């Protein structure tokens, strides 16, 4: 027999009979996944997947000799052993992962009224932050797990009412394709209006905050747990479509997590989700085949959200090149989205028409933006000179006067040259003397070209902003 505290090799697996009964086993075992780069000794020590399943069973037996588990990521979350009373933490954890981890020892059990958390690394600050986050989102005191369970039940009831006319049976009983289609249709329902989207996100946020604390409790049926994962999956898809954030699958089992990814890709816009989460790709957005694929999406609300998110990011990137035109396109897109979000309840019978019209308007705006971004080539100037040309042109339209286009193009080139000369000093935008000289040089140049003097301050203000924009984003 091994000595007290000795860590020995994990067997690859026990017999099926031994898996169902308490067997002689070491007091301390290490539970980690192994990989091909591990040393031979470590590889042999860790054992395989079947061996870890056996350890899972043995650790959950009250009378097993297996009392101390050394873990890294495994068993920290979603692993429930009610009689556990002590956890030693020597790993930086935060937010829901930290809450879930300390919750391993807060389960009620006969003869046990509390759990002990031994902190070796200093998690108090992170713990206070995590508790504050979840208390704020759920507006509840989660010190008592019973309160979290009540909150979960309440939020589930609200979500059931929201989906009362929606047939979710295919998610729970259908084949993989039907499950994916069900998730996408559920997301489409959530995205029907701004109000419905906000309601669903807020309710699932509260549900998640409470479930983080009570996920290991034995108060939920298997069907309720599947239902909770169903709502989390929908929320992850909605957030991915609207904000571009990676799906939040931390609370989901492996099966549902994979299903979320597949459901997103199944929309036929997988290129979007190969991009960085916070950055759309203008090349994809302007690709004719890509736009055609987007146009063929059969879920109109999903289509609008995808187009809106990608176009917003592309316009944001364009602002770094041409601030004035970028602002103009932002305003136009927001106007389209506002009209879509402000549709009234009496419009419900014409939702299809409104959705189609909105999609077409956004697609038209994408084509206009593509044309605008290449317009400097037709004018015979570079893209930076085009930004200053647009400033001069906007001032003309604002004050209602005509100015010869060729002269305006030449003036834009001259202003670009003046700005480049000032910007050769790294700290130019912080130096009042350089900015004063820049303003004087611009005023003189405007006067030489006969550009109306009443707008000199406006021209300088916008030129300075554009110049600083170049400095920041070059």
Coordinates of C-alpha atoms in Angstrom, one line a residue, residues 2-466:
X2 CA 1.3 3.5 -0.7
X3 CA 2.3 5.7 2.2
X4 CA 0.1 8.5 3.5
X5 CA 0.2 11.5 1.0
X6 CA 1.9 9.5 -1.7
X7 CA 0.7 10.2 -5.3
X8 CA 0.8 7.1 -7.4
X9 CA 0.0 6.3 -11.1
X10 CA -3.6 6.6 -12.1
X11 CA -4.7 3.3 -13.6
X12 CA -6.0 3.6 -17.2
X13 CA -9.3 2.2 -16.0
X14 CA -10.9 0.0 -13.4
X15 CA -13.3 -2.9 -14.3
X16 CA -16.9 -2.1 -14.9
X17 CA -17.7 -3.8 -11.6
X18 CA -15.1 -1.7 -9.7
X19 CA -16.6 1.5 -11.2
X20 CA -19.8 0.9 -9.3
X21 CA -18.3 0.2 -5.9
X22 CA -15.8 1.7 -3.5
X23 CA -12.4 0.1 -4.0
X24 CA -9.0 0.4 -2.3
X25 CA -7.4 3.6 -3.7
X26 CA -4.8 6.1 -2.7
X27 CA -5.7 9.0 -0.4
X28 CA -4.3 11.6 -2.8
X29 CA -4.8 11.6 -6.6
X30 CA -3.9 14.2 -9.3
X31 CA -6.6 14.8 -11.8
X32 CA -5.4 16.5 -15.1
X33 CA -5.7 15.8 -18.8
X34 CA -2.5 14.7 -20.4
X35 CA -1.1 15.7 -23.8
X36 CA 1.6 14.4 -26.1
X37 CA 4.2 16.8 -24.9
X38 CA 4.1 15.5 -21.3
X39 CA 7.2 13.7 -20.0
X40 CA 6.7 9.9 -19.8
X41 CA 6.5 9.9 -16.0
X42 CA 3.8 12.6 -16.0
X43 CA 2.0 10.8 -18.9
X44 CA 1.9 7.6 -17.0
X45 CA 0.9 9.3 -13.8
X46 CA -2.1 11.1 -15.2
X47 CA -3.9 8.2 -16.9
X48 CA -6.5 8.3 -19.6
X49 CA -10.1 9.5 -19.9
X50 CA -11.5 6.3 -18.6
X51 CA -9.2 6.4 -15.6
X52 CA -10.4 9.9 -14.8
X53 CA -14.0 8.8 -15.0
X54 CA -13.2 6.1 -12.4
X55 CA -11.6 8.6 -10.1
X56 CA -14.7 10.8 -10.6
X57 CA -16.9 8.0 -9.3
X58 CA -14.6 7.1 -6.4
X59 CA -14.2 10.7 -5.2
X60 CA -17.9 11.1 -4.9
X61 CA -18.3 8.1 -2.6
X62 CA -18.5 9.1 1.0
X63 CA -16.6 6.0 2.3
X64 CA -13.9 6.0 -0.3
X65 CA -10.3 6.5 0.9
X66 CA -9.8 9.0 -2.0
X67 CA -10.0 12.2 0.1
X68 CA -7.7 14.7 -1.6
X69 CA -7.8 15.6 -5.3
X70 CA -5.2 17.9 -6.8
X71 CA -6.8 19.6 -9.8
X72 CA -6.0 22.4 -12.3
X73 CA -9.1 23.0 -14.4
X74 CA -11.0 19.7 -14.0
X75 CA -13.6 19.4 -11.2
X76 CA -13.3 23.2 -10.4
X77 CA -16.7 23.9 -11.9
X78 CA -19.8 21.9 -12.4
X79 CA -18.6 19.1 -10.2
X80 CA -20.8 18.4 -7.2
X81 CA -19.8 16.4 -4.1
X82 CA -22.1 17.7 -1.3
X83 CA -20.0 16.3 1.6
X84 CA -16.8 18.1 0.5
X85 CA -15.9 20.6 3.2
X86 CA -12.5 22.1 2.3
X87 CA -10.9 23.6 -0.9
X88 CA -7.3 24.9 -1.1
X89 CA -6.9 27.6 -3.9
X90 CA -3.5 28.4 -5.4
X91 CA -4.6 29.6 -8.8
X92 CA -5.7 33.1 -9.9
X93 CA -9.5 32.9 -10.6
X94 CA -12.1 35.5 -11.2
X95 CA -15.8 36.2 -12.0
X96 CA -18.1 33.2 -12.4
X97 CA -15.2 30.7 -12.5
X98 CA -14.2 31.8 -9.0
X99 CA -17.8 31.7 -7.7
X100 CA -18.2 28.2 -9.1
X101 CA -14.9 27.0 -7.7
X102 CA -15.6 28.0 -4.1
X103 CA -19.1 26.6 -4.5
X104 CA -17.6 23.1 -4.6
X105 CA -17.7 23.3 -0.7
X106 CA -20.9 25.2 0.0
X107 CA -23.3 22.3 -0.6
X108 CA -25.6 21.3 2.3
X109 CA -25.0 17.9 3.7
X110 CA -26.0 16.1 6.9
X111 CA -23.6 17.0 9.7
X112 CA -22.1 19.8 7.6
X113 CA -23.1 23.5 8.0
X114 CA -20.3 25.3 6.2
X115 CA -17.3 24.9 3.9
X116 CA -13.7 26.1 4.3
X117 CA -11.8 28.0 1.6
X118 CA -8.1 28.1 2.2
X119 CA -6.6 30.9 0.1
X120 CA -2.9 30.6 -0.8
X121 CA -2.8 33.2 -3.6
X122 CA -5.0 36.2 -2.4
X123 CA -8.4 35.9 -4.0
X124 CA -10.4 38.2 -1.7
X125 CA -10.4 41.2 -4.0
X126 CA -11.5 39.1 -7.0
X127 CA -14.1 37.3 -4.8
X128 CA -15.6 40.6 -3.6
X129 CA -15.7 41.8 -7.2
X130 CA -17.4 38.6 -8.4
X131 CA -20.0 38.7 -5.7
X132 CA -20.6 42.4 -6.5
X133 CA -21.2 41.6 -10.1
X134 CA -23.7 38.8 -9.5
X135 CA -25.4 40.7 -6.7
X136 CA -25.8 43.7 -9.0
X137 CA -27.1 41.7 -11.9
X138 CA -29.5 39.6 -9.9
X139 CA -30.5 42.2 -7.3
X140 CA -30.4 39.4 -4.7
X141 CA -28.4 38.3 -1.7
X142 CA -26.7 35.1 -2.8
X143 CA -25.2 34.2 0.6
X144 CA -28.1 31.7 0.8
X145 CA -28.1 29.2 -2.0
X146 CA -31.8 28.7 -1.5
X147 CA -32.4 32.3 -2.6
X148 CA -30.4 31.6 -5.8
X149 CA -32.5 28.5 -6.5
X150 CA -35.7 30.6 -6.1
X151 CA -34.4 33.2 -8.5
X152 CA -33.5 30.5 -11.0
X153 CA -37.1 29.1 -10.9
X154 CA -38.5 32.6 -11.3
X155 CA -36.4 33.4 -14.3
X156 CA -37.2 30.0 -15.9
X157 CA -40.9 30.8 -15.5
X158 CA -40.4 34.2 -17.3
X159 CA -38.5 32.6 -20.1
X160 CA -41.2 29.9 -20.5
X161 CA -43.8 32.6 -20.8
X162 CA -41.7 34.4 -23.4
X163 CA -41.4 31.2 -25.5
X164 CA -44.8 29.9 -24.8
X165 CA -45.8 29.8 -28.5
X166 CA -42.4 28.6 -29.6
X167 CA -42.0 24.9 -30.4
X168 CA -38.7 23.9 -28.7
X169 CA -39.3 20.2 -28.9
X170 CA -36.8 19.7 -31.7
X171 CA -34.0 21.0 -29.5
X172 CA -34.7 18.4 -26.9
X173 CA -35.8 15.5 -29.1
X174 CA -34.6 16.2 -32.6
X175 CA -31.6 15.2 -34.6
X176 CA -28.5 17.5 -34.7
X177 CA -29.7 19.4 -37.7
X178 CA -33.1 20.0 -36.1
X179 CA -31.5 21.1 -32.9
X180 CA -29.4 23.7 -34.7
X181 CA -32.4 25.0 -36.6
X182 CA -34.3 25.2 -33.4
X183 CA -31.6 27.3 -31.7
X184 CA -31.5 29.7 -34.7
X185 CA -35.2 30.1 -34.9
X186 CA -35.3 30.8 -31.1
X187 CA -32.6 33.5 -31.6
X188 CA -34.6 34.9 -34.5
X189 CA -37.6 35.2 -32.1
X190 CA -35.5 37.0 -29.5
X191 CA -34.3 39.5 -32.1
X192 CA -37.8 40.3 -33.3
X193 CA -37.8 43.7 -31.5
X194 CA -35.4 45.7 -29.5
X195 CA -37.7 45.3 -26.5
X196 CA -37.8 41.5 -26.8
X197 CA -34.0 41.3 -27.2
X198 CA -33.5 43.5 -24.1
X199 CA -35.9 41.5 -22.0
X200 CA -34.4 38.1 -23.0
X201 CA -30.8 39.3 -22.3
X202 CA -31.7 40.8 -18.9
X203 CA -33.6 37.7 -17.8
X204 CA -30.9 35.3 -18.9
X205 CA -28.3 37.5 -17.2
X206 CA -30.1 37.1 -13.9
X207 CA -30.5 33.4 -14.5
X208 CA -26.8 33.0 -15.2
X209 CA -25.8 35.0 -12.1
X210 CA -27.9 32.7 -9.9
X211 CA -27.0 29.5 -11.7
X212 CA -23.3 30.2 -11.2
X213 CA -23.9 29.8 -7.5
X214 CA -26.4 27.0 -7.4
X215 CA -25.5 24.9 -10.5
X216 CA -24.3 22.0 -8.3
X217 CA -27.4 21.9 -6.1
X218 CA -29.7 18.8 -6.4
X219 CA -32.8 20.9 -6.7
X220 CA -33.1 20.8 -10.5
X221 CA -34.4 18.0 -12.7
X222 CA -32.4 16.9 -15.7
X223 CA -35.0 18.5 -17.9
X224 CA -34.7 21.8 -16.1
X225 CA -30.9 21.7 -16.5
X226 CA -31.3 21.0 -20.2
X227 CA -33.7 23.9 -20.4
X228 CA -31.3 26.3 -18.7
X229 CA -28.6 25.3 -21.1
X230 CA -31.0 25.9 -24.0
X231 CA -31.6 29.5 -22.9
X232 CA -27.8 30.0 -22.3
X233 CA -27.2 28.7 -25.9
X234 CA -29.7 31.1 -27.4
X235 CA -28.2 34.0 -25.4
X236 CA -24.7 33.1 -26.7
X237 CA -25.9 33.2 -30.3
X238 CA -27.7 36.5 -29.8
X239 CA -24.7 38.1 -28.2
X240 CA -22.4 36.8 -31.0
X241 CA -24.7 38.2 -33.7
X242 CA -25.2 41.6 -32.1
X243 CA -21.9 42.3 -30.3
X244 CA -19.5 40.0 -31.9
X245 CA -18.4 38.6 -28.6
X246 CA -17.3 35.0 -28.3
X247 CA -20.1 32.6 -27.2
X248 CA -20.2 32.3 -23.5
X249 CA -20.1 28.6 -23.2
X250 CA -18.5 28.4 -19.8
X251 CA -21.7 27.3 -18.1
X252 CA -22.7 24.8 -20.8
X253 CA -21.7 21.2 -21.0
X254 CA -19.5 20.1 -23.9
X255 CA -22.5 19.0 -26.1
X256 CA -24.3 22.3 -25.8
X257 CA -21.2 24.3 -26.3
X258 CA -20.4 22.6 -29.5
X259 CA -24.0 23.0 -30.6
X260 CA -23.8 26.8 -30.1
X261 CA -20.8 27.0 -32.4
X262 CA -22.4 24.8 -35.0
X263 CA -25.7 26.8 -34.8
X264 CA -23.8 30.0 -35.6
X265 CA -21.9 28.5 -38.5
X266 CA -25.1 26.8 -39.8
X267 CA -26.4 30.3 -40.6
X268 CA -24.3 30.2 -43.7
X269 CA -22.2 33.2 -42.6
X270 CA -19.3 31.3 -41.1
X271 CA -16.8 33.7 -42.5
X272 CA -18.0 36.3 -40.0
X273 CA -17.1 34.0 -37.1
X274 CA -13.7 33.2 -38.3
X275 CA -12.8 36.9 -37.8
X276 CA -11.5 38.5 -34.6
X277 CA -14.4 38.9 -32.2
X278 CA -14.0 42.7 -32.0
X279 CA -13.1 43.5 -35.6
X280 CA -15.1 42.9 -38.8
X281 CA -13.3 42.5 -42.1
X282 CA -14.1 45.0 -44.8
X283 CA -12.9 42.7 -47.5
X284 CA -15.5 40.0 -46.5
X285 CA -18.2 42.7 -46.2
X286 CA -17.6 44.0 -49.7
X287 CA -17.1 40.6 -51.4
X288 CA -20.0 40.1 -53.8
X289 CA -20.3 36.4 -53.0
X290 CA -20.3 37.1 -49.3
X291 CA -23.1 39.7 -49.8
X292 CA -25.0 37.2 -51.8
X293 CA -24.7 34.6 -49.1
X294 CA -25.9 37.2 -46.5
X295 CA -28.9 38.1 -48.8
X296 CA -30.0 34.5 -48.9
X297 CA -30.4 34.1 -45.1
X298 CA -33.9 33.0 -44.3
X299 CA -33.9 34.6 -40.8
X300 CA -34.6 38.3 -41.4
X301 CA -33.9 39.6 -37.9
X302 CA -30.6 37.6 -37.8
X303 CA -29.6 39.0 -41.2
X304 CA -30.2 42.6 -40.1
X305 CA -28.2 42.1 -36.9
X306 CA -25.3 40.6 -38.8
X307 CA -25.3 43.4 -41.4
X308 CA -25.6 46.1 -38.7
X309 CA -22.7 44.8 -36.7
X310 CA -20.4 44.3 -39.7
X311 CA -21.2 47.6 -41.2
X312 CA -20.7 49.5 -37.9
X313 CA -17.3 48.0 -37.5
X314 CA -16.4 48.8 -41.1
X315 CA -17.5 52.4 -40.8
X316 CA -15.5 52.6 -37.5
X317 CA -12.4 51.5 -39.4
X318 CA -13.2 54.0 -42.2
X319 CA -13.4 56.9 -39.7
X320 CA -9.7 56.3 -39.0
X321 CA -9.1 57.3 -42.7
X322 CA -11.8 59.8 -43.3
X323 CA -13.5 61.0 -40.1
X324 CA -16.0 63.3 -41.7
X325 CA -17.3 60.8 -44.1
X326 CA -17.3 58.1 -41.5
X327 CA -19.5 60.2 -39.2
X328 CA -21.9 60.7 -42.1
X329 CA -22.2 57.0 -42.8
X330 CA -22.6 56.3 -39.1
X331 CA -25.5 58.7 -39.0
X332 CA -27.1 57.1 -42.0
X333 CA -26.8 53.6 -40.6
X334 CA -28.2 54.7 -37.3
X335 CA -31.2 56.3 -39.0
X336 CA -32.0 53.0 -40.7
X337 CA -31.7 51.0 -37.5
X338 CA -33.7 53.5 -35.5
X339 CA -36.6 53.3 -38.0
X340 CA -36.4 49.5 -37.7
X341 CA -36.3 49.5 -33.9
X342 CA -39.1 52.1 -33.6
X343 CA -41.7 50.1 -35.6
X344 CA -44.8 50.1 -33.6
X345 CA -47.0 47.2 -32.5
X346 CA -49.5 47.9 -35.2
X347 CA -46.7 47.2 -37.7
X348 CA -46.6 43.6 -36.6
X349 CA -48.6 42.4 -39.6
X350 CA -46.1 44.0 -41.9
X351 CA -43.0 42.8 -40.1
X352 CA -41.9 40.9 -43.2
X353 CA -42.1 44.0 -45.4
X354 CA -40.2 46.1 -42.8
X355 CA -37.5 43.5 -42.4
X356 CA -37.0 43.2 -46.1
X357 CA -36.9 47.0 -46.6
X358 CA -34.4 47.4 -43.8
X359 CA -32.1 44.7 -45.1
X360 CA -32.2 46.3 -48.6
X361 CA -31.4 49.7 -47.2
X362 CA -28.4 48.4 -45.3
X363 CA -27.1 46.5 -48.3
X364 CA -27.5 49.6 -50.4
X365 CA -25.5 51.6 -47.8
X366 CA -22.8 48.9 -47.9
X367 CA -22.5 49.4 -51.6
X368 CA -22.4 53.2 -51.2
X369 CA -19.7 52.9 -48.6
X370 CA -17.6 50.6 -50.9
X371 CA -18.0 53.2 -53.7
X372 CA -17.1 56.0 -51.3
X373 CA -14.0 54.3 -50.0
X374 CA -12.6 54.0 -53.6
X375 CA -13.7 57.4 -54.7
X376 CA -10.3 59.1 -54.2
X377 CA -9.0 57.1 -57.2
X378 CA -11.4 58.7 -59.6
X379 CA -10.5 62.2 -58.3
X380 CA -6.8 61.7 -58.9
X381 CA -5.8 62.2 -55.2
X382 CA -4.8 59.8 -52.4
X383 CA -7.1 58.7 -49.6
X384 CA -5.6 61.2 -47.1
X385 CA -6.0 64.1 -49.5
X386 CA -9.6 62.9 -50.1
X387 CA -10.3 63.3 -46.4
X388 CA -9.3 67.0 -46.6
X389 CA -11.3 67.4 -49.8
X390 CA -14.4 66.1 -48.1
X391 CA -13.9 68.7 -45.3
X392 CA -13.8 71.5 -47.9
X393 CA -16.8 70.1 -49.8
X394 CA -18.8 69.7 -46.6
X395 CA -18.2 73.4 -45.7
X396 CA -19.3 74.5 -49.1
X397 CA -22.6 72.5 -48.7
X398 CA -23.1 73.7 -45.2
X399 CA -22.8 77.4 -46.1
X400 CA -24.3 77.1 -49.6
X401 CA -21.6 78.4 -51.8
X402 CA -20.0 77.0 -55.0
X403 CA -16.3 76.3 -55.4
X404 CA -14.5 75.0 -58.5
X405 CA -13.8 71.3 -58.0
X406 CA -10.3 71.4 -59.6
X407 CA -9.3 74.2 -57.3
X408 CA -10.7 72.3 -54.3
X409 CA -8.7 69.2 -55.3
X410 CA -5.5 71.3 -55.5
X411 CA -6.4 73.0 -52.2
X412 CA -6.8 69.6 -50.5
X413 CA -3.4 68.6 -51.7
X414 CA -1.9 71.8 -50.3
X415 CA -3.6 71.4 -47.0
X416 CA -2.3 67.8 -46.8
X417 CA 1.2 69.1 -47.5
X418 CA 0.9 71.7 -44.7
X419 CA -0.4 69.1 -42.2
X420 CA 2.4 66.7 -43.1
X421 CA 5.0 69.5 -42.5
X422 CA 3.5 70.2 -39.1
X423 CA 3.1 66.5 -38.2
X424 CA 6.8 65.7 -38.7
X425 CA 7.3 66.6 -35.1
X426 CA 6.2 63.7 -32.9
X427 CA 4.6 66.0 -30.3
X428 CA 3.1 68.4 -32.7
X429 CA -0.5 67.9 -31.5
X430 CA 0.5 68.8 -28.0
X431 CA 2.4 72.0 -28.9
X432 CA 0.5 75.3 -29.1
X433 CA 3.2 77.0 -31.1
X434 CA 3.0 74.4 -33.9
X435 CA -0.8 74.3 -33.9
X436 CA -0.8 78.2 -34.1
X437 CA 1.5 78.1 -37.1
X438 CA -0.6 75.3 -38.6
X439 CA -3.7 77.5 -38.3
X440 CA -1.9 80.5 -39.8
X441 CA -0.6 78.5 -42.7
X442 CA -4.1 77.1 -43.5
X443 CA -5.7 80.5 -43.3
X444 CA -3.1 81.9 -45.7
X445 CA -3.6 79.0 -48.1
X446 CA -7.4 79.4 -48.0
X447 CA -7.0 83.1 -48.8
X448 CA -4.6 82.3 -51.7
X449 CA -7.2 80.0 -53.2
X450 CA -10.1 82.4 -52.6
X451 CA -11.9 80.0 -50.3
X452 CA -14.6 82.1 -48.5
X453 CA -13.1 83.6 -45.3
X454 CA -16.3 83.3 -43.2
X455 CA -15.5 79.5 -42.9
X456 CA -11.9 79.7 -42.0
X457 CA -12.4 78.7 -38.3
X458 CA -14.6 75.8 -39.3
X459 CA -12.1 74.6 -41.9
X460 CA -9.2 74.8 -39.4
X461 CA -11.2 73.0 -36.7
X462 CA -12.1 70.1 -39.0
X463 CA -8.6 69.9 -40.6
X464 CA -7.0 69.8 -37.2
X465 CA -9.4 67.0 -36.1
X466 CA -8.7 65.0 -39.3

